[in-house]
Short mmCIF file of C-alpha atoms in Angstrom, two decimals:
data_model
loop_
_atom_site.label_atom_id
_atom_site.label_comp_id
_atom_site.label_asym_id
_atom_site.label_seq_id
_atom_site.Cartn_x
_atom_site.Cartn_y
_atom_site.Cartn_z
CA MET A 1 12.55 27.34 -12.04
CA LEU A 2 13.75 23.90 -13.07
CA THR A 3 12.84 22.66 -16.56
CA VAL A 4 12.52 18.87 -16.73
CA ASN A 5 11.63 16.20 -19.26
CA ALA A 6 8.16 14.68 -19.05
CA TYR A 7 5.36 12.96 -20.95
CA ALA A 8 2.06 14.81 -21.28
CA ALA A 9 -1.38 14.53 -22.84
CA PRO A 10 -1.90 17.41 -25.33
CA SER A 11 -5.69 16.91 -25.17
CA ALA A 12 -8.34 14.39 -24.15
CA THR A 13 -8.16 12.62 -27.52
CA GLU A 14 -4.46 12.61 -28.42
CA PRO A 15 -1.67 10.21 -27.36
CA LEU A 16 0.80 11.33 -24.70
CA VAL A 17 3.96 12.92 -26.10
CA PRO A 18 7.41 13.99 -24.80
CA VAL A 19 7.45 17.56 -23.43
CA THR A 20 9.32 19.71 -20.96
CA ILE A 21 7.61 21.14 -17.88
CA GLU A 22 8.68 23.57 -15.17
CA ARG A 23 9.05 22.77 -11.48
CA ARG A 24 8.97 25.53 -8.88
CA ASP A 25 12.11 26.61 -7.08
CA VAL A 26 12.85 24.66 -3.90
CA GLY A 27 11.36 26.65 -1.02
CA PRO A 28 12.25 26.39 2.69
CA SER A 29 9.88 23.43 3.28
CA ASP A 30 10.30 21.76 -0.10
CA VAL A 31 12.00 18.57 -1.26
CA LEU A 32 13.32 18.13 -4.82
CA ILE A 33 12.96 14.48 -5.84
CA GLU A 34 14.80 12.84 -8.71
CA ILE A 35 12.13 10.38 -9.86
CA ARG A 36 13.24 6.82 -10.58
CA TYR A 37 9.91 5.08 -11.24
CA ALA A 38 6.30 6.17 -11.78
CA GLY A 39 3.35 3.79 -11.81
CA ILE A 40 0.48 3.95 -14.29
CA CYS A 41 -2.90 4.08 -12.55
CA HIS A 42 -6.31 3.73 -14.21
CA SER A 43 -7.04 7.16 -12.71
CA ASP A 44 -4.35 8.60 -14.99
CA ILE A 45 -6.27 7.37 -18.02
CA HIS A 46 -9.65 8.60 -16.76
CA THR A 47 -8.12 12.01 -16.07
CA VAL A 48 -6.24 12.65 -19.32
CA ARG A 49 -9.23 11.47 -21.36
CA GLY A 50 -11.54 13.91 -19.60
CA GLU A 51 -13.76 11.18 -18.16
CA TRP A 52 -13.79 12.76 -14.71
CA GLY A 53 -14.36 16.32 -15.90
CA GLN A 54 -12.76 19.12 -17.89
CA MET A 55 -8.96 19.25 -17.69
CA THR A 56 -6.31 21.86 -18.48
CA TYR A 57 -3.87 20.66 -21.15
CA PRO A 58 -1.11 19.81 -21.72
CA LEU A 59 -1.24 17.61 -18.63
CA THR A 60 1.39 15.34 -17.11
CA VAL A 61 -0.16 12.71 -14.85
CA GLY A 62 1.26 10.07 -12.50
CA HIS A 63 0.74 9.82 -8.72
CA GLU A 64 2.71 6.69 -7.92
CA ILE A 65 6.16 8.20 -7.57
CA VAL A 66 9.38 6.89 -6.04
CA GLY A 67 12.82 8.40 -6.22
CA VAL A 68 15.76 9.94 -4.42
CA VAL A 69 15.96 13.27 -2.61
CA ALA A 70 18.19 15.54 -4.69
CA GLU A 71 17.83 18.78 -2.70
CA VAL A 72 16.03 20.02 0.42
CA GLY A 73 14.91 23.45 1.55
CA THR A 74 16.53 25.27 4.43
CA GLY A 75 13.73 24.36 6.85
CA VAL A 76 13.36 20.68 5.95
CA SER A 77 13.91 18.26 8.84
CA LYS A 78 12.11 15.06 7.77
CA HIS A 79 14.19 14.17 4.72
CA ALA A 80 17.81 14.43 3.57
CA VAL A 81 19.64 14.28 0.25
CA GLY A 82 19.96 10.66 -0.86
CA ASP A 83 16.88 9.37 0.98
CA ARG A 84 14.55 6.87 -0.72
CA VAL A 85 11.19 8.62 -0.87
CA GLY A 86 7.78 8.49 -2.50
CA VAL A 87 4.86 10.76 -3.38
CA GLY A 88 1.28 9.58 -3.72
CA CYS A 89 -1.97 11.17 -4.82
CA MET A 90 -1.73 14.51 -2.99
CA VAL A 91 0.95 17.12 -2.43
CA ASN A 92 -0.74 19.56 -0.04
CA SER A 93 -3.86 20.37 1.98
CA CYS A 94 -5.14 23.22 4.10
CA ARG A 95 -3.62 21.67 7.30
CA GLU A 96 -6.28 23.48 9.37
CA CYS A 97 -9.68 21.81 8.91
CA ALA A 98 -10.95 19.11 11.26
CA ASN A 99 -10.06 16.33 8.83
CA CYS A 100 -6.52 17.56 8.25
CA VAL A 101 -5.94 17.97 11.99
CA ALA A 102 -7.17 14.38 12.44
CA GLY A 103 -4.52 13.17 9.96
CA GLU A 104 -7.05 12.54 7.19
CA GLU A 105 -5.70 15.05 4.68
CA GLN A 106 -7.19 13.05 1.82
CA TYR A 107 -10.58 14.30 3.01
CA CYS A 108 -9.49 17.93 3.48
CA LEU A 109 -12.67 19.97 3.82
CA ASN A 110 -11.12 22.71 1.73
CA GLY A 111 -9.89 20.29 -0.91
CA ASN A 112 -6.43 18.76 -0.94
CA VAL A 113 -3.98 19.54 -3.72
CA GLY A 114 -3.71 16.54 -6.01
CA THR A 115 -0.35 15.50 -7.43
CA TYR A 116 -1.67 16.40 -10.87
CA ALA A 117 -4.56 18.39 -12.37
CA SER A 118 -5.03 20.48 -9.20
CA VAL A 119 -4.45 24.15 -8.49
CA ASP A 120 -1.16 24.40 -6.59
CA ARG A 121 -0.35 26.92 -3.87
CA ASP A 122 1.22 29.24 -6.47
CA GLY A 123 -1.87 29.13 -8.71
CA THR A 124 -0.38 26.81 -11.32
CA ILE A 125 -1.79 23.42 -12.33
CA THR A 126 0.08 20.54 -10.68
CA GLN A 127 1.93 18.17 -12.99
CA GLY A 128 2.54 14.55 -12.04
CA GLY A 129 5.18 11.89 -11.98
CA TYR A 130 5.68 11.01 -15.64
CA SER A 131 8.69 13.32 -15.37
CA THR A 132 12.28 13.30 -14.19
CA HIS A 133 11.85 15.54 -11.13
CA VAL A 134 9.17 16.91 -8.82
CA VAL A 135 9.17 19.47 -5.98
CA VAL A 136 6.93 18.61 -3.02
CA ASP A 137 6.37 19.99 0.48
CA GLU A 138 8.22 17.76 2.96
CA ASP A 139 5.02 16.93 4.87
CA PHE A 140 3.67 15.10 1.80
CA VAL A 141 6.81 13.08 1.07
CA LEU A 142 6.92 9.46 2.31
CA ARG A 143 9.85 7.32 3.41
CA VAL A 144 10.26 4.20 1.24
CA PRO A 145 11.79 1.37 3.30
CA GLU A 146 14.89 -0.33 1.90
CA ALA A 147 13.09 -3.70 2.06
CA ILE A 148 10.76 -2.72 -0.81
CA PRO A 149 12.25 -2.75 -4.35
CA TYR A 150 12.03 0.70 -5.92
CA GLU A 151 10.01 -0.25 -8.99
CA ALA A 152 7.60 -2.42 -6.95
CA ALA A 153 7.15 0.35 -4.36
CA ALA A 154 5.71 2.91 -6.78
CA PRO A 155 2.16 1.43 -7.04
CA LEU A 156 1.93 1.22 -3.25
CA LEU A 157 1.55 5.02 -3.21
CA CYS A 158 -1.89 4.66 -4.82
CA ALA A 159 -3.01 1.04 -5.30
CA GLY A 160 -1.46 0.04 -1.98
CA ILE A 161 -2.96 2.76 0.21
CA THR A 162 -6.30 2.76 -1.64
CA THR A 163 -6.86 -0.85 -0.56
CA TYR A 164 -5.01 -0.74 2.78
CA SER A 165 -7.11 2.13 4.11
CA PRO A 166 -10.55 0.43 3.88
CA LEU A 167 -9.13 -2.91 5.02
CA ARG A 168 -7.82 -1.22 8.16
CA HIS A 169 -10.89 0.95 8.70
CA TRP A 170 -13.33 -1.97 8.43
CA ASN A 171 -11.12 -4.23 10.58
CA ALA A 172 -9.88 -6.89 8.18
CA GLY A 173 -8.08 -9.48 10.26
CA PRO A 174 -8.32 -12.94 11.84
CA GLY A 175 -11.86 -14.29 11.86
CA ARG A 176 -13.03 -11.85 9.18
CA ARG A 177 -14.16 -13.00 5.74
CA VAL A 178 -13.05 -10.56 3.04
CA ALA A 179 -13.98 -10.70 -0.65
CA VAL A 180 -12.06 -8.77 -3.31
CA VAL A 181 -13.93 -7.97 -6.52
CA GLY A 182 -11.52 -7.86 -9.46
CA LEU A 183 -7.89 -8.99 -9.62
CA GLY A 184 -6.18 -6.06 -11.27
CA GLY A 185 -3.85 -3.33 -10.04
CA LEU A 186 -5.97 -2.57 -6.98
CA GLY A 187 -7.33 -6.07 -6.49
CA HIS A 188 -4.00 -7.86 -6.36
CA MET A 189 -2.84 -5.45 -3.64
CA ALA A 190 -6.08 -5.94 -1.68
CA VAL A 191 -5.52 -9.72 -1.72
CA LYS A 192 -1.93 -9.44 -0.52
CA LEU A 193 -2.78 -6.96 2.23
CA ALA A 194 -5.91 -8.72 3.50
CA HIS A 195 -4.01 -12.02 3.62
CA ALA A 196 -1.15 -10.42 5.58
CA MET A 197 -3.70 -8.97 8.03
CA GLY A 198 -4.93 -12.48 8.73
CA ALA A 199 -8.33 -12.41 7.01
CA GLU A 200 -9.88 -15.25 5.04
CA VAL A 201 -9.70 -13.92 1.48
CA THR A 202 -11.90 -14.73 -1.52
CA VAL A 203 -11.42 -13.32 -5.02
CA LEU A 204 -14.52 -12.64 -7.12
CA SER A 205 -13.46 -12.28 -10.75
CA GLN A 206 -15.31 -12.50 -14.06
CA SER A 207 -13.58 -15.75 -14.94
CA LEU A 208 -11.15 -18.27 -13.49
CA LYS A 209 -8.29 -17.34 -15.84
CA LYS A 210 -6.32 -15.64 -13.03
CA GLN A 211 -7.17 -18.23 -10.38
CA ASP A 212 -3.60 -19.53 -10.05
CA ASP A 213 -2.36 -15.97 -9.57
CA GLY A 214 -5.04 -15.19 -7.00
CA LEU A 215 -4.14 -18.22 -4.89
CA ARG A 216 -0.43 -17.41 -5.22
CA LEU A 217 -1.05 -13.85 -4.03
CA GLY A 218 -2.78 -15.09 -0.87
CA ALA A 219 -6.43 -15.79 -1.67
CA ASP A 220 -8.01 -18.75 0.08
CA HIS A 221 -10.86 -19.08 -2.45
CA TYR A 222 -11.52 -17.93 -6.02
CA TYR A 223 -14.90 -17.73 -7.79
CA ALA A 224 -16.07 -16.65 -11.24
CA THR A 225 -18.84 -14.04 -11.15
CA SER A 226 -19.91 -15.05 -14.67
CA ASP A 227 -21.27 -18.22 -13.05
CA PRO A 228 -24.73 -17.46 -11.57
CA ALA A 229 -24.19 -20.20 -8.98
CA THR A 230 -21.50 -18.05 -7.36
CA PHE A 231 -24.09 -15.59 -6.06
CA THR A 232 -26.27 -18.40 -4.77
CA ASP A 233 -23.51 -20.41 -3.13
CA LEU A 234 -21.91 -17.38 -1.46
CA HIS A 235 -25.06 -15.61 -0.30
CA SER A 236 -24.54 -13.90 3.11
CA SER A 237 -20.92 -15.09 3.26
CA PHE A 238 -18.71 -12.03 3.75
CA ASP A 239 -18.05 -9.46 6.45
CA LEU A 240 -16.33 -7.10 4.02
CA ILE A 241 -16.28 -6.76 0.23
CA ILE A 242 -13.71 -4.50 -1.47
CA ASN A 243 -14.86 -3.63 -4.99
CA THR A 244 -11.83 -2.61 -7.05
CA VAL A 245 -13.31 -2.53 -10.56
CA SER A 246 -13.81 0.74 -12.41
CA ALA A 247 -16.92 -0.41 -14.26
CA VAL A 248 -20.64 -0.67 -13.60
CA ILE A 249 -21.56 -3.92 -11.82
CA ASP A 250 -24.78 -5.34 -10.37
CA LEU A 251 -24.40 -3.88 -6.89
CA ASP A 252 -27.53 -5.58 -5.57
CA ALA A 253 -26.14 -9.00 -6.48
CA TYR A 254 -22.85 -8.30 -4.72
CA LEU A 255 -24.52 -6.76 -1.68
CA GLY A 256 -26.44 -9.99 -1.31
CA LEU A 257 -23.13 -11.69 -0.51
CA LEU A 258 -22.76 -9.72 2.73
CA ALA A 259 -23.36 -11.37 6.09
CA LEU A 260 -25.08 -9.61 9.01
CA ASP A 261 -23.70 -6.07 9.41
CA GLY A 262 -21.39 -6.59 6.45
CA THR A 263 -20.04 -3.71 4.37
CA MET A 264 -19.24 -3.39 0.69
CA VAL A 265 -16.67 -0.68 -0.03
CA ASN A 266 -16.13 0.80 -3.47
CA VAL A 267 -12.57 1.84 -4.30
CA GLY A 268 -12.90 1.47 -8.06
CA ALA A 269 -14.16 4.66 -9.66
CA PRO A 270 -16.27 4.19 -12.81
CA PRO A 271 -17.25 7.38 -14.63
CA GLN A 272 -20.91 6.26 -14.73
CA ALA A 273 -23.36 6.27 -11.85
CA LEU A 274 -23.85 2.97 -9.99
CA PRO A 275 -27.53 1.97 -9.54
CA ILE A 276 -28.66 0.42 -6.27
CA HIS A 277 -31.99 -0.62 -4.72
CA VAL A 278 -32.17 0.57 -1.13
CA PHE A 279 -34.20 -2.50 -0.12
CA THR A 280 -31.06 -4.57 -0.73
CA LEU A 281 -29.44 -2.78 2.20
CA PHE A 282 -32.27 -3.64 4.57
CA GLY A 283 -31.49 -7.36 4.50
CA ASN A 284 -28.72 -8.30 6.95
CA ARG A 285 -28.38 -4.61 7.85
CA ARG A 286 -25.91 -4.24 5.01
CA SER A 287 -23.83 -1.12 4.34
CA PHE A 288 -22.48 0.30 1.07
CA ALA A 289 -19.54 2.67 1.40
CA GLY A 290 -16.77 4.37 -0.51
CA SER A 291 -13.15 4.98 0.40
CA GLY A 292 -10.46 7.15 -1.11
CA ILE A 293 -6.74 7.05 -0.46
CA GLY A 294 -5.26 7.34 3.03
CA GLY A 295 -3.70 10.27 4.83
CA ILE A 296 0.05 10.74 5.04
CA ARG A 297 0.30 9.04 8.44
CA GLU A 298 -1.67 6.01 7.24
CA THR A 299 0.26 5.85 3.96
CA GLN A 300 3.53 5.67 5.87
CA GLU A 301 2.00 2.99 8.09
CA MET A 302 1.09 1.04 4.95
CA LEU A 303 4.64 1.27 3.56
CA ASP A 304 6.10 0.07 6.85
CA PHE A 305 3.53 -2.77 6.98
CA CYS A 306 4.48 -3.85 3.45
CA ALA A 307 8.17 -3.81 4.34
CA GLU A 308 7.53 -5.89 7.46
CA HIS A 309 5.44 -8.48 5.60
CA GLY A 310 7.43 -8.63 2.35
CA ILE A 311 4.67 -7.09 0.28
CA ALA A 312 5.16 -5.17 -2.95
CA SER A 313 3.23 -4.70 -6.17
CA ASP A 314 3.63 -7.14 -9.07
CA VAL A 315 4.88 -4.90 -11.86
CA GLU A 316 5.84 -4.75 -15.51
CA VAL A 317 8.52 -2.10 -16.06
CA ILE A 318 8.28 -0.15 -19.33
CA GLY A 319 10.07 2.69 -21.07
CA ALA A 320 8.44 6.08 -21.60
CA THR A 321 7.82 5.39 -25.29
CA GLN A 322 5.52 2.51 -24.29
CA ILE A 323 3.13 4.63 -22.20
CA ASN A 324 0.39 4.90 -24.84
CA GLN A 325 0.56 1.18 -25.54
CA ALA A 326 0.39 0.52 -21.80
CA TYR A 327 -2.79 2.62 -21.55
CA GLU A 328 -4.50 0.43 -24.12
CA ARG A 329 -3.32 -2.70 -22.34
CA VAL A 330 -4.68 -1.41 -19.02
CA LEU A 331 -8.08 -0.88 -20.63
CA ALA A 332 -7.89 -4.44 -22.00
CA SER A 333 -6.90 -5.81 -18.55
CA ASP A 334 -3.65 -7.00 -20.14
CA VAL A 335 -1.23 -6.36 -17.30
CA ARG A 336 -0.19 -8.34 -14.22
CA TYR A 337 -0.59 -6.20 -12.31
CA ARG A 338 0.77 -2.68 -12.64
CA PHE A 339 2.79 -0.88 -15.30
CA VAL A 340 5.70 1.14 -13.93
CA ILE A 341 7.65 3.63 -16.04
CA ASP A 342 11.45 3.56 -15.78
CA VAL A 343 11.96 7.31 -15.62
CA ASN A 344 15.59 6.97 -16.70
CA THR A 345 14.12 6.51 -20.20
CA LEU A 346 12.94 10.15 -20.00
CA ALA A 347 16.41 11.54 -19.28
#
């Protein structure tokens, strides 16, 4: 087994520290990736702090991974040494259930194997991308187009596909009015993608302090949700609302912004339950939905779409010693718009 440098959480209450972890030997269908950059996702923080359930420690997180293929197994045909590749939020699935067969491995009925904090095929707990190398089955490795800068490609493997998937599924495009709640790591990608798809895009943020950014990223309109007039002026205005915030909001107020047959989709994942009055859904035949990441096929489609339209994440590159500080800044919404770890600082 390969021993590699990494950063890990020793417990739910301690800062992340440098460690070494083991990667399995490269099997016939495996790809060994030398990681170049790893994005920091809010999910990483929820996970290591035990906010989504009991974890096994020490735990290395990170599911926004880009790098170079360093070695391939004897049966690998999709990737070659030297290829630019990426790994997102999952590294395996059963491949046999109806959802997997349909190319929706993220909804594997038997549970997909997450990039970290999941039970791997050998019974070990998966460890994520805050490390120098990872071994992944070739079917769960993505091609990263040359047109996308490495460091700016990493967040696409989570923030990009998490917003692309519902925009595609609910038909964002010309003639459709799309609102994005929150302009953070997920929200800034939703704005870019919805704009590139041809939708009319509105940002709904707590204040107007990021208004210039929102318009630069592709929004047509920008409103402050702290202003009660926003919910009056925009009543029944949108065909689709993408809620990216990982906090409790007044769902009934936001649902009131939907036009006839409109849908509000939650992609942010707060640890608390979200209250809703069912009568709110009756008006305008509104729908409230949730969406996870995309399958491998759709994630590759998203990467190719981003390359074609010149889309990448806005990032701040940091060294490994800044990870704990970055976590606190994420919680304070002090990043525009995604932290990315330069994994060379782990070498």
